[in-house]
Amino acid sequence: MPNGKGSKLLRYVEHRLRITLTDGRTVAGTFLAFDRHLNLVLSDTEEFRYIKGTKQNIVEERQEKRNLGLIILRGENVVSIAVEAPPPPSAAGRLAPGGPGIAVGAGRGSIPAPPVGLPGQAPLGLGGAPVAGVGMPMGMGRGMPPPPPGGY
């Protein structure tokens, strides 16, 4: 694996990251991908903004939160990246172990498969001489294909 920013970021794919932007906003989301310009793709993203307000010489600071969903952050706007949480456990680890039996879909009105005949015999309904349209498409008969239309 090459050494560089790309290989370091690659370790954090699927992690939950908190990213600070140049304008002071903070976004937190699941890191999905990046490119050579360090543009970042985040899913399930939330944006946090700190708003300063003044009330009679008292500085009041409040935080606004918005859900953004899937976003692409331009790399030149990123100031810092911090890991907030590890990736969630894989889906395979959460599934219950398989039990005895056969994995067959539930019947929903479909026609059951025809019974298998004895070895060496044709399946039921296909015994005898070949008939056009049975076993191959209608257009695929014997002989050469027809010539192209005139004018060529």
Short mmCIF file of C-alpha atoms in Angstrom, two decimals:
data_model
loop_
_atom_site.label_atom_id
_atom_site.label_comp_id
_atom_site.label_asym_id
_atom_site.label_seq_id
_atom_site.Cartn_x
_atom_site.Cartn_y
_atom_site.Cartn_z
CA MET A 1 0.00 0.00 0.00
CA PRO A 2 1.48 3.39 -0.92
CA ASN A 3 2.35 5.85 1.79
CA GLY A 4 0.42 9.09 1.71
CA LYS A 5 -2.83 10.77 2.61
CA GLY A 6 -4.83 8.34 0.49
CA SER A 7 -3.65 5.28 2.36
CA LYS A 8 -4.28 6.93 5.73
CA LEU A 9 -7.82 7.93 4.76
CA LEU A 10 -8.52 4.48 3.36
CA ARG A 11 -8.26 3.04 6.88
CA TYR A 12 -11.24 5.14 7.99
CA VAL A 13 -13.76 4.12 5.32
CA GLU A 14 -17.08 3.19 7.02
CA HIS A 15 -16.01 5.03 10.23
CA ARG A 16 -18.08 7.87 11.64
CA LEU A 17 -16.08 11.10 11.17
CA ARG A 18 -16.48 14.65 12.46
CA ILE A 19 -15.18 17.20 9.94
CA THR A 20 -14.62 20.91 10.56
CA LEU A 21 -15.07 23.23 7.57
CA THR A 22 -13.42 26.57 6.76
CA ASP A 23 -16.57 28.56 7.61
CA GLY A 24 -16.79 27.11 11.13
CA ARG A 25 -19.48 24.51 10.49
CA THR A 26 -19.00 20.93 11.62
CA VAL A 27 -20.41 17.89 9.83
CA ALA A 28 -20.55 14.37 11.20
CA GLY A 29 -21.28 11.37 9.02
CA THR A 30 -20.24 7.91 7.84
CA PHE A 31 -17.19 8.18 5.57
CA LEU A 32 -17.78 6.35 2.28
CA ALA A 33 -15.20 7.53 -0.27
CA PHE A 34 -12.64 10.14 -1.32
CA ASP A 35 -10.72 11.10 -4.45
CA ARG A 36 -7.33 12.59 -5.34
CA HIS A 37 -8.58 16.11 -4.54
CA LEU A 38 -9.60 14.87 -1.07
CA ASN A 39 -13.27 15.47 -1.81
CA LEU A 40 -15.16 13.37 0.73
CA VAL A 41 -18.41 11.43 0.45
CA LEU A 42 -20.38 11.07 3.69
CA SER A 43 -23.70 9.37 4.38
CA ASP A 44 -26.19 9.93 7.22
CA THR A 45 -24.64 13.35 7.69
CA GLU A 46 -25.59 15.95 10.28
CA GLU A 47 -24.47 19.58 10.18
CA PHE A 48 -23.77 21.56 13.35
CA ARG A 49 -23.54 25.37 13.37
CA TYR A 50 -22.74 27.61 16.30
CA ILE A 51 -24.65 30.89 16.19
CA LYS A 52 -23.55 33.81 18.33
CA GLY A 53 -26.27 36.11 19.58
CA THR A 54 -26.16 39.11 21.89
CA LYS A 55 -28.74 40.01 24.51
CA GLN A 56 -28.00 43.17 26.48
CA ASN A 57 -24.20 42.80 26.54
CA ILE A 58 -24.39 39.04 27.16
CA VAL A 59 -22.89 36.87 24.44
CA GLU A 60 -25.15 33.89 23.89
CA GLU A 61 -24.02 30.96 21.79
CA ARG A 62 -26.42 28.30 20.55
CA GLN A 63 -26.05 25.32 18.30
CA GLU A 64 -28.25 24.46 15.30
CA LYS A 65 -28.39 20.95 13.92
CA ARG A 66 -29.64 19.81 10.50
CA ASN A 67 -29.81 16.40 8.88
CA LEU A 68 -28.22 16.42 5.42
CA GLY A 69 -28.10 12.74 4.43
CA LEU A 70 -25.66 11.85 1.61
CA ILE A 71 -23.23 14.66 0.78
CA ILE A 72 -19.99 15.39 -1.07
CA LEU A 73 -17.60 17.78 0.68
CA ARG A 74 -15.13 19.69 -1.47
CA GLY A 75 -11.61 18.98 -0.26
CA GLU A 76 -10.50 22.62 -0.14
CA ASN A 77 -13.19 23.39 2.49
CA VAL A 78 -12.00 20.74 4.96
CA VAL A 79 -9.97 22.04 7.91
CA SER A 80 -9.79 18.98 10.17
CA ILE A 81 -11.01 15.40 10.36
CA ALA A 82 -11.59 13.49 13.60
CA VAL A 83 -12.75 9.91 14.07
CA GLU A 84 -15.97 9.87 16.08
CA ALA A 85 -16.80 6.13 16.10
CA PRO A 86 -15.55 2.86 14.59
CA PRO A 87 -17.48 1.19 11.77
CA PRO A 88 -20.59 -0.74 12.78
CA PRO A 89 -20.26 -4.52 13.06
CA SER A 90 -20.71 -6.35 9.78
CA ALA A 91 -24.09 -7.77 8.82
CA ALA A 92 -22.66 -11.30 8.72
CA GLY A 93 -21.82 -11.14 12.43
CA ARG A 94 -25.34 -10.06 13.37
CA LEU A 95 -27.13 -12.87 11.52
CA ALA A 96 -28.24 -15.96 13.40
CA PRO A 97 -26.37 -19.17 12.58
CA GLY A 98 -28.03 -21.40 10.00
CA GLY A 99 -30.07 -24.37 11.12
CA PRO A 100 -30.74 -27.75 9.59
CA GLY A 101 -32.78 -27.99 6.43
CA ILE A 102 -32.70 -26.87 2.84
CA ALA A 103 -32.67 -23.25 1.77
CA VAL A 104 -35.67 -23.26 -0.55
CA GLY A 105 -38.00 -20.38 -1.22
CA ALA A 106 -41.59 -20.63 -0.10
CA GLY A 107 -44.01 -21.82 -2.76
CA ARG A 108 -46.15 -19.00 -4.08
CA GLY A 109 -48.38 -20.64 -6.64
CA SER A 110 -45.61 -21.62 -9.02
CA ILE A 111 -45.79 -24.85 -10.96
CA PRO A 112 -43.57 -27.55 -9.49
CA ALA A 113 -40.73 -28.91 -11.60
CA PRO A 114 -41.60 -31.98 -13.71
CA PRO A 115 -40.48 -35.32 -12.31
CA VAL A 116 -37.16 -36.59 -13.57
CA GLY A 117 -37.47 -39.61 -15.86
CA LEU A 118 -35.23 -42.63 -16.09
CA PRO A 119 -31.70 -42.10 -17.37
CA GLY A 120 -31.48 -42.33 -21.14
CA GLN A 121 -35.07 -41.21 -21.74
CA ALA A 122 -36.24 -37.84 -22.94
CA PRO A 123 -38.24 -35.76 -20.47
CA LEU A 124 -42.01 -36.03 -20.71
CA GLY A 125 -43.45 -34.02 -23.59
CA LEU A 126 -40.21 -33.92 -25.59
CA GLY A 127 -40.00 -37.51 -26.79
CA GLY A 128 -39.85 -38.24 -30.52
CA ALA A 129 -38.55 -36.34 -33.52
CA PRO A 130 -37.41 -32.72 -33.26
CA VAL A 131 -40.13 -30.20 -33.98
CA ALA A 132 -39.54 -26.61 -35.09
CA GLY A 133 -39.86 -24.22 -32.16
CA VAL A 134 -39.25 -26.84 -29.46
CA GLY A 135 -35.84 -26.70 -27.87
CA MET A 136 -34.63 -23.77 -29.95
CA PRO A 137 -36.05 -20.43 -31.08
CA MET A 138 -38.24 -20.43 -34.19
CA GLY A 139 -35.78 -18.44 -36.27
CA MET A 140 -32.97 -20.95 -35.82
CA GLY A 141 -33.79 -23.62 -38.36
CA ARG A 142 -31.55 -25.79 -40.50
CA GLY A 143 -29.58 -24.47 -43.43
CA MET A 144 -28.19 -21.09 -44.30
CA PRO A 145 -29.71 -17.79 -43.25
CA PRO A 146 -31.70 -15.88 -45.87
CA PRO A 147 -29.79 -13.41 -48.06
CA PRO A 148 -29.80 -9.72 -47.08
CA PRO A 149 -32.38 -7.45 -48.69
CA GLY A 150 -31.53 -6.14 -52.16
CA GLY A 151 -29.64 -2.93 -52.74
CA TYR A 152 -26.44 -3.79 -50.93
#
